[in-house]
CSV table of C-alpha atoms in Angstrom, one decimal:
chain,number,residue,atom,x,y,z
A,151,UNK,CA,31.2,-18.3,15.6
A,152,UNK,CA,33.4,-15.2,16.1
A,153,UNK,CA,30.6,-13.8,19.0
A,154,UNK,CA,31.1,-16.6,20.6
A,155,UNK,CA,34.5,-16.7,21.6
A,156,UNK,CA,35.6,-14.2,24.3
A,157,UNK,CA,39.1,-12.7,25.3
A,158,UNK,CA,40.3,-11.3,28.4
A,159,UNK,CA,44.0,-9.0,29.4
A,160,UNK,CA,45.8,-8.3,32.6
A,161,UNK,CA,47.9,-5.6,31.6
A,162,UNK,CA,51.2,-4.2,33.9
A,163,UNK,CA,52.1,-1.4,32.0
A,164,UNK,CA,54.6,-0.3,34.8
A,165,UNK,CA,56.5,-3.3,35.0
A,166,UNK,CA,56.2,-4.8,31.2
A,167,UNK,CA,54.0,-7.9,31.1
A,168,UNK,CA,50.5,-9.0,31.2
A,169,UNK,CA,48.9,-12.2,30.1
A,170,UNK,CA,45.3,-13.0,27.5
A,171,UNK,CA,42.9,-15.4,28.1
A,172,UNK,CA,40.9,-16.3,25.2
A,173,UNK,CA,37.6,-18.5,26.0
A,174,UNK,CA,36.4,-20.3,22.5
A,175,UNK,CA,32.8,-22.5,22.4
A,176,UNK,CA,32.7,-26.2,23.9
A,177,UNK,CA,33.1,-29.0,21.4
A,178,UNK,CA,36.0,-27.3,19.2
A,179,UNK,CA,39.1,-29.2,18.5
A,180,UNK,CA,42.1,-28.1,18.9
A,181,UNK,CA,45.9,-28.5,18.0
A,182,UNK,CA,49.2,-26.8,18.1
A,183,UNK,CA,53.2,-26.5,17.0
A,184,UNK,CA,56.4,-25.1,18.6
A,185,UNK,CA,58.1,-24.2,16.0
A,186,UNK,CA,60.7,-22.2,17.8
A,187,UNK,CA,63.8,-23.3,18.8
A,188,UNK,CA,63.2,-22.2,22.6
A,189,UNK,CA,59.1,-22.3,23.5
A,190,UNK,CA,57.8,-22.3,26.7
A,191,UNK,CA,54.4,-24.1,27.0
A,192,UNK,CA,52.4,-26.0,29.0
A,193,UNK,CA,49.9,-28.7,27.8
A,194,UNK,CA,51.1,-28.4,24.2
A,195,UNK,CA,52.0,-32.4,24.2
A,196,UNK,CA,48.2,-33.0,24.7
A,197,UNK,CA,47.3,-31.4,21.2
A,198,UNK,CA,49.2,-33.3,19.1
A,199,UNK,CA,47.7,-35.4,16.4
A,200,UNK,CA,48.3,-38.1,18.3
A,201,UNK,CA,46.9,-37.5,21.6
A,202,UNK,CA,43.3,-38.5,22.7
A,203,UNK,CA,41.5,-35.3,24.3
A,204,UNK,CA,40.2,-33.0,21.6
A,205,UNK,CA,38.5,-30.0,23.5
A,206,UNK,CA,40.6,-26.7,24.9
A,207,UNK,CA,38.4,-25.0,27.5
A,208,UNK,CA,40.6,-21.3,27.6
A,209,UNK,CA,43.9,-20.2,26.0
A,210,UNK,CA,46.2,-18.3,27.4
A,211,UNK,CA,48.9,-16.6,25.9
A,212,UNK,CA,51.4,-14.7,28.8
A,213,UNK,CA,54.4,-12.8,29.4
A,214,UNK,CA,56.6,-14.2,32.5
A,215,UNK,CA,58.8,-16.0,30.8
A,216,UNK,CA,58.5,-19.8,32.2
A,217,UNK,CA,56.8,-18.0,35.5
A,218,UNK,CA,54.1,-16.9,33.6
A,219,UNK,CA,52.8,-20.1,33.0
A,220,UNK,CA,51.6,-19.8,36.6
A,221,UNK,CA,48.7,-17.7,34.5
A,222,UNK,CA,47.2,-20.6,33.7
A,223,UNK,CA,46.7,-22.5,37.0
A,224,UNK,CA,44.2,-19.6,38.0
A,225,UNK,CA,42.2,-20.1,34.8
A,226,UNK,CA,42.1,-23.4,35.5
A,227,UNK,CA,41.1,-23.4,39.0
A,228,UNK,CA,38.2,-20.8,38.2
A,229,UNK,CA,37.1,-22.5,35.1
A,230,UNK,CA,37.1,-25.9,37.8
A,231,UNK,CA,34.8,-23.9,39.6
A,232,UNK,CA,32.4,-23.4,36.7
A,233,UNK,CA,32.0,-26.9,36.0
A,234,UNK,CA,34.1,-26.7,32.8
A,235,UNK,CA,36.5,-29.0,31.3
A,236,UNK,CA,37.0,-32.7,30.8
A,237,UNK,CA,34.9,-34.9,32.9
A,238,UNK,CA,36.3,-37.2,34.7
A,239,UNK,CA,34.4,-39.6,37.5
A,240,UNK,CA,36.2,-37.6,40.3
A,241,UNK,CA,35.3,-34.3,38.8
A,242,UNK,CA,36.3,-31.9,35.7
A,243,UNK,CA,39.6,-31.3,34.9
A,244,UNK,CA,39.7,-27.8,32.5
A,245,UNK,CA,42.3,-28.3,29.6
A,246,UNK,CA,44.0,-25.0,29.4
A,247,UNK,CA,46.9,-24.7,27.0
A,248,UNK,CA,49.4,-21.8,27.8
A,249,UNK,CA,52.4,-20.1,25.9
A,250,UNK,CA,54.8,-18.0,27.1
A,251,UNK,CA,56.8,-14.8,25.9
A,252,UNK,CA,60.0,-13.6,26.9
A,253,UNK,CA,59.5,-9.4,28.5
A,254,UNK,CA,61.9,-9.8,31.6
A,255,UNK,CA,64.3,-7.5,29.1
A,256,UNK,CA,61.8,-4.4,30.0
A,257,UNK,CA,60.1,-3.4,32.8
A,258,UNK,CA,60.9,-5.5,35.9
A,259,UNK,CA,62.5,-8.5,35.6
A,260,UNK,CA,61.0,-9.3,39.1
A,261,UNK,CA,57.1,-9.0,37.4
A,262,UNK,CA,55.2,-11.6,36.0
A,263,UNK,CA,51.6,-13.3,35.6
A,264,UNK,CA,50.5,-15.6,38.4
A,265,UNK,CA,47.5,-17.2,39.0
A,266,UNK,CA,45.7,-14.4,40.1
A,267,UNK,CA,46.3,-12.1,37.2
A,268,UNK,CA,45.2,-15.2,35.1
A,269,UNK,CA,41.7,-15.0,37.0
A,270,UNK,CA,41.6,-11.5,35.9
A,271,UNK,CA,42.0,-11.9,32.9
A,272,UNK,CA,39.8,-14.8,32.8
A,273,UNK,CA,36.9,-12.0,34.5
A,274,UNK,CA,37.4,-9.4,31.7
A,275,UNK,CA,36.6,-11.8,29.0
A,276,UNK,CA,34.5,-10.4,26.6
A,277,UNK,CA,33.9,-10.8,22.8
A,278,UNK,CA,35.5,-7.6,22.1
A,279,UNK,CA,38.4,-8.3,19.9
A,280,UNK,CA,39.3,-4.2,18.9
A,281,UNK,CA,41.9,-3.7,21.5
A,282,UNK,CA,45.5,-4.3,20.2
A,283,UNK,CA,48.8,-3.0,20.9
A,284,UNK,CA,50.1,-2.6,24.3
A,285,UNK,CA,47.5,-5.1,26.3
A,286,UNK,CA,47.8,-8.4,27.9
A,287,UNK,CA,50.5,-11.0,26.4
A,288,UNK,CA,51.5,-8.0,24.0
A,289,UNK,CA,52.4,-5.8,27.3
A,290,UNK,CA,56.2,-5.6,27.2
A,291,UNK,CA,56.6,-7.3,24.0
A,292,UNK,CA,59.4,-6.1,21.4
A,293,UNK,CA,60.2,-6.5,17.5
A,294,UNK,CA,63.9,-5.7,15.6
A,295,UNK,CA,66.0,-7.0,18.5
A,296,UNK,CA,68.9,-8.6,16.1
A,297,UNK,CA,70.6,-5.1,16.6
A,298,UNK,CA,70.2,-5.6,20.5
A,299,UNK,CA,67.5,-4.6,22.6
A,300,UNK,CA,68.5,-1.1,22.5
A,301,UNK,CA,68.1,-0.5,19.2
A,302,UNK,CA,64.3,-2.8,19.0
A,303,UNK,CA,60.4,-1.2,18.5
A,304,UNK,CA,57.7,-1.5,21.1
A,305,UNK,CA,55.4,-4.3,19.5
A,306,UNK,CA,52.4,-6.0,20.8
A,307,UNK,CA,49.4,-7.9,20.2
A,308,UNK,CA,47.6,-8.2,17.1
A,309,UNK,CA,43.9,-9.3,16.1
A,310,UNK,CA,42.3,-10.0,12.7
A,311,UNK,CA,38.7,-11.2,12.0
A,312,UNK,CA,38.1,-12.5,8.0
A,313,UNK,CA,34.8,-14.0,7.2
A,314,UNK,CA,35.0,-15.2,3.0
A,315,UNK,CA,31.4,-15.8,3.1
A,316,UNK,CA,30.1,-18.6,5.3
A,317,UNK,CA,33.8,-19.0,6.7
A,318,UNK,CA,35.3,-17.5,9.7
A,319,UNK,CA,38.5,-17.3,10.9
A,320,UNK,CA,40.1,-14.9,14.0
A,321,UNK,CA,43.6,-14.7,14.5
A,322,UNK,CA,45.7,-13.1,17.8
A,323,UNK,CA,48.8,-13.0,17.7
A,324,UNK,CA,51.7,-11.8,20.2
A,325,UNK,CA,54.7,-9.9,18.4
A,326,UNK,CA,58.3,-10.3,20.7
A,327,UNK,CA,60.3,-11.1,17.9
A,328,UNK,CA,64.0,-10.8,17.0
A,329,UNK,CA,63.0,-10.2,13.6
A,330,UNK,CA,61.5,-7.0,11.9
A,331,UNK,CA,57.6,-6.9,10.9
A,332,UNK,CA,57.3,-5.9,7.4
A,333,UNK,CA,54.5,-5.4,5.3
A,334,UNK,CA,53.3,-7.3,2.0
A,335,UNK,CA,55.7,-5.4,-0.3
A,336,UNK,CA,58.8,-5.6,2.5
A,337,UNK,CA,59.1,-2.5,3.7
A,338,UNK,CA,59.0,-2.2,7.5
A,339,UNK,CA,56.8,-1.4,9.6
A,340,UNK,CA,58.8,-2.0,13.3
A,341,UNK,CA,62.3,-3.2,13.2
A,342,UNK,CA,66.1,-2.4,14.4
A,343,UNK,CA,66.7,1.7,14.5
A,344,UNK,CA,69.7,3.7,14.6
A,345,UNK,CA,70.3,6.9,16.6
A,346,UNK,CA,68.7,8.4,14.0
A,347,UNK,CA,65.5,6.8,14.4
A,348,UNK,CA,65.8,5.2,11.1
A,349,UNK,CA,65.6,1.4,10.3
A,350,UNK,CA,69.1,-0.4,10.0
A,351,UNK,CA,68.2,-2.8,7.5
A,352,UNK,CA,66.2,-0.4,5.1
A,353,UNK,CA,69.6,-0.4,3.1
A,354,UNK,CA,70.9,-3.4,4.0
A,355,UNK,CA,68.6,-6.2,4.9
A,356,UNK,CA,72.0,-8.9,4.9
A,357,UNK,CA,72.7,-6.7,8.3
A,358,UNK,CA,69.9,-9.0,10.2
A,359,UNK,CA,71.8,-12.1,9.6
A,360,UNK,CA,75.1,-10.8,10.7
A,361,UNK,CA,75.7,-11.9,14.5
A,362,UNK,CA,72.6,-11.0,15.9
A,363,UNK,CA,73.0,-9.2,19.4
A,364,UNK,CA,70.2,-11.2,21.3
A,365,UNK,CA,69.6,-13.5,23.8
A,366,UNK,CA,68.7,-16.8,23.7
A,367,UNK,CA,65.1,-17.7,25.0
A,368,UNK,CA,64.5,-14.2,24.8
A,369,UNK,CA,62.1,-13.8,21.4
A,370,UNK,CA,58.8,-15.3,20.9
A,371,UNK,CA,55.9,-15.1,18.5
A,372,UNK,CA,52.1,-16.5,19.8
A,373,UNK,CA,49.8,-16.6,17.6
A,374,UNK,CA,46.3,-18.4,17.5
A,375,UNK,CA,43.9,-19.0,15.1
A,376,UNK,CA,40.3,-19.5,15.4
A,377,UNK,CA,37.7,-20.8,13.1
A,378,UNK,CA,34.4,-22.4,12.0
A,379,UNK,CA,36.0,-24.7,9.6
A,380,UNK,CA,35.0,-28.4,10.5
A,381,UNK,CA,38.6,-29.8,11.1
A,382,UNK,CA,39.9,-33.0,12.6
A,383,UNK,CA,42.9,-32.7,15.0
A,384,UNK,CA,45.2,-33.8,12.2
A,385,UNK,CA,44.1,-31.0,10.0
A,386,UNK,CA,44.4,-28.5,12.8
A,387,UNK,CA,47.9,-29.8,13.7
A,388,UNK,CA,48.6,-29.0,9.7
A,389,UNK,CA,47.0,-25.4,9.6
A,390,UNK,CA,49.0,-24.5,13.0
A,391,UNK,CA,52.4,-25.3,10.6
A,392,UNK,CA,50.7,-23.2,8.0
A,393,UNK,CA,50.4,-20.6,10.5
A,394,UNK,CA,54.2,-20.2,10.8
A,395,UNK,CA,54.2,-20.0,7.5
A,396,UNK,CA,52.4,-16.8,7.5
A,397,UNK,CA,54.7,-15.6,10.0
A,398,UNK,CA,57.6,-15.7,8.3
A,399,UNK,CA,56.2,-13.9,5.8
A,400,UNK,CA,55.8,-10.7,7.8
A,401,UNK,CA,58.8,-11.2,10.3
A,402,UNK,CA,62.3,-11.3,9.0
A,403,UNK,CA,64.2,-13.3,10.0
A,404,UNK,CA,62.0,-15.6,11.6
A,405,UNK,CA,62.1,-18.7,13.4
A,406,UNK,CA,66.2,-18.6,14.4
A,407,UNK,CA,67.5,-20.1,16.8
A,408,UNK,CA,66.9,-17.3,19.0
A,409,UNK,CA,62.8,-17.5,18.7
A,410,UNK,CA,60.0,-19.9,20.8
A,411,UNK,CA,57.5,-19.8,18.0
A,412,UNK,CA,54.4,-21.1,19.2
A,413,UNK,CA,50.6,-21.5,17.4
A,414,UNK,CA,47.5,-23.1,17.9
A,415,UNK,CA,44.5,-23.4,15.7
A,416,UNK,CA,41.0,-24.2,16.9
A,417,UNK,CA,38.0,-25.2,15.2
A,418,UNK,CA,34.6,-24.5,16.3
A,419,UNK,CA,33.2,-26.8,13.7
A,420,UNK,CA,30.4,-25.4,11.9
A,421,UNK,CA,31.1,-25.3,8.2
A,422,UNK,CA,32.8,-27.6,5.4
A,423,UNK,CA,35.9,-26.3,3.4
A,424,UNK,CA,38.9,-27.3,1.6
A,425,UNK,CA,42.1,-27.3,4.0
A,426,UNK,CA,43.7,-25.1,1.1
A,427,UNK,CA,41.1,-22.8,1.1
A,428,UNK,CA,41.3,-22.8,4.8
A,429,UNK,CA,45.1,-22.7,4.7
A,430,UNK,CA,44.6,-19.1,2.5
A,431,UNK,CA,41.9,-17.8,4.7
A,432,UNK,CA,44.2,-18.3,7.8
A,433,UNK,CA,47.7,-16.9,6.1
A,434,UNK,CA,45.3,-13.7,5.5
A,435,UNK,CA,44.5,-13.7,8.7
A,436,UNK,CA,48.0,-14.2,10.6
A,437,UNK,CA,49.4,-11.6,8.8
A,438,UNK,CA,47.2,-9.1,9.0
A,439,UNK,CA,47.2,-10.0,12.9
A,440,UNK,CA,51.0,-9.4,12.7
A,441,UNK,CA,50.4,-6.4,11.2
A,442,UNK,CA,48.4,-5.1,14.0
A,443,UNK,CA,50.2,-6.1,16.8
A,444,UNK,CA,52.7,-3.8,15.8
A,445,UNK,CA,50.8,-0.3,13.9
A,446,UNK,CA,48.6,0.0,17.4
A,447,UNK,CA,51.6,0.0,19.7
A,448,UNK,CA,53.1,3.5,21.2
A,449,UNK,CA,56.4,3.9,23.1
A,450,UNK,CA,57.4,2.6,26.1
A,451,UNK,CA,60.5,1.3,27.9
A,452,UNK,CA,62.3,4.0,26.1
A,453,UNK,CA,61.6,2.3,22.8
A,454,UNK,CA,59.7,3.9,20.0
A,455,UNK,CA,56.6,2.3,18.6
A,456,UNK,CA,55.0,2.5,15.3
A,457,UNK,CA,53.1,5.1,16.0
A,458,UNK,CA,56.3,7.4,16.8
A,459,UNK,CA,57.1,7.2,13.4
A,460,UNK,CA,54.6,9.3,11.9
A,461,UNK,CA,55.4,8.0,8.5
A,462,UNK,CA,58.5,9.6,8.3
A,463,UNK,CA,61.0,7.1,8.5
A,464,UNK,CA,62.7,5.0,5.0
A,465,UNK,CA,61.7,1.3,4.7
């Protein structure tokens, strides 16, 4: 299942944004939550439980802010072109879900993903999922921003691939969170530094909570998850909850009212398992993604990535 789904980047590393395409198999079914308190999203209405059409045709997760949902219309135009998405008696009508994050705050502010940097993306598409970090979505994304953006960590995006015997399950996910990413035993991995280059809530983790110096709208975490589990809409609607679940675990604080937390979850239906199980498998799987995003991403904008740290900073 996992070679058949591809994923494609525009990446502007001079101006701090990009976007990702990811292209799963026909006949999956698909679903999604906003969380945050601030997404931006386009056809996320369409995969709730509720609504009739099933089938995603591409996937795209972009920077841009709002104007990065522009993305999209050129994946759906080319994809229009290939004959794919929902058939209609006037023609095919591609049903292309799209999420945005927040990177005006680096780079240009002027930049973003249009139409034609979705077709590019849409062109690259392969089924290579190894490159993480500072590409596509995860471009001019940013972790640790309670302290204020000058004080934050270059994050990024973030893949992870679990198979638990005949079960598979891929999750991406795009890191721009006020939060810091920590790892399974809390420590942190990318997060608010001082001047010293160490992490301001290593001694005091209260400090987080305390009149966070961010903007609203500005922080968002993506993240989609991708499997052969046989699921109905209304179970996919209740994994992409799960998935936030997962996220909080590895980002602290999460989900303020400062975030746009966005996931999706979609089942290429090939294989029978519990929803728990499936509910595990894919908690693995979003945090190791989150992980990722951010232990694969060096400096830029002035801001320090993980791998600036060389292990020498307290957590």
């Amino acid at each position: 299942m996992l070679d058949a789904i591809q994923i494609g980047h525009y990446s502007d590393l001079t101006n701090g944004t990009g976007c990702s395409v990811i292209i799963p198999p026909e006949g999956n079914v698909a679903s999604a939550c906003a969380f945050g308190a601030a997404p931006g999203t386009r056809e996320i209405a369409l995969l709730q439980p509720d609504k009739k059409v099933q089938e995603i045709h591409a996937l795209v997760l972009t920077g841009g802010s709002a104007f990065g949902l522009a993305s999209a219309q050129g994946v759906m135009e080319e994809l229009a072109r290939m004959g794919k998405g929902f058939r209609t008696a006037y023609g095919v009508v591609p049903i292309v879900p799209a999420a945005v994050v927040f990177d005006k705050n680096v780079g240009s502010a002027q930049v973003f993903p249009g139409p034609d940097e979705g077709r590019e993306a849409l062109f690259s598409a392969t089924n290579d999922f190894g490159k993480m970090g500072n590409i596509g979505a995860g471009s001019g994304v940013t972790a640790g921003k309670w302290a204020g953006l000058n004080f934050a960590m270059k994050s990024g995006l973030g893949v992870a691939q679990i198979t638990n015997g005949p079960l598979e399950f891929l999750a991406i996910t795009v890191v721009n969170a006020v939060g810091d990413v920590v790892d399974n035993q809390g420590r942190i991995l990318a997060g608010a530094l001082n001047s010293n280059g160490r992490f301001l809530a290593a001694e005091n983790p209260a400090l987080r909570w305390q009149n966070p110096e961010v903007g609203m709208n500005q922080n968002t975490v993506l993240s989609a998850v991708f499997t052969n589990v046989k699921l109905s809409k209304t179970e996919a609607h209740y994994l992409a909850k799960r998935v936030h679940l997962a996220l909080a675990r590895r980002i602290v604080p999460s989900h303020t009212s400062f975030d746009g937390d966005v996931s999706f979850v979609v089942s290429v239906p090939q294989t029978e398992a519990s929803i728990d199980l499936a509910a595990a498998i894919l908690s693995e799987a979003v945090e190791q993604s989150v992980t990722n995003a951010v232990i694969h991403c060096e400096g830029m904008f002035g801001l320090k990535g993980f791998k600036d740290l060389r292990g020498h900073n307290d957590r």
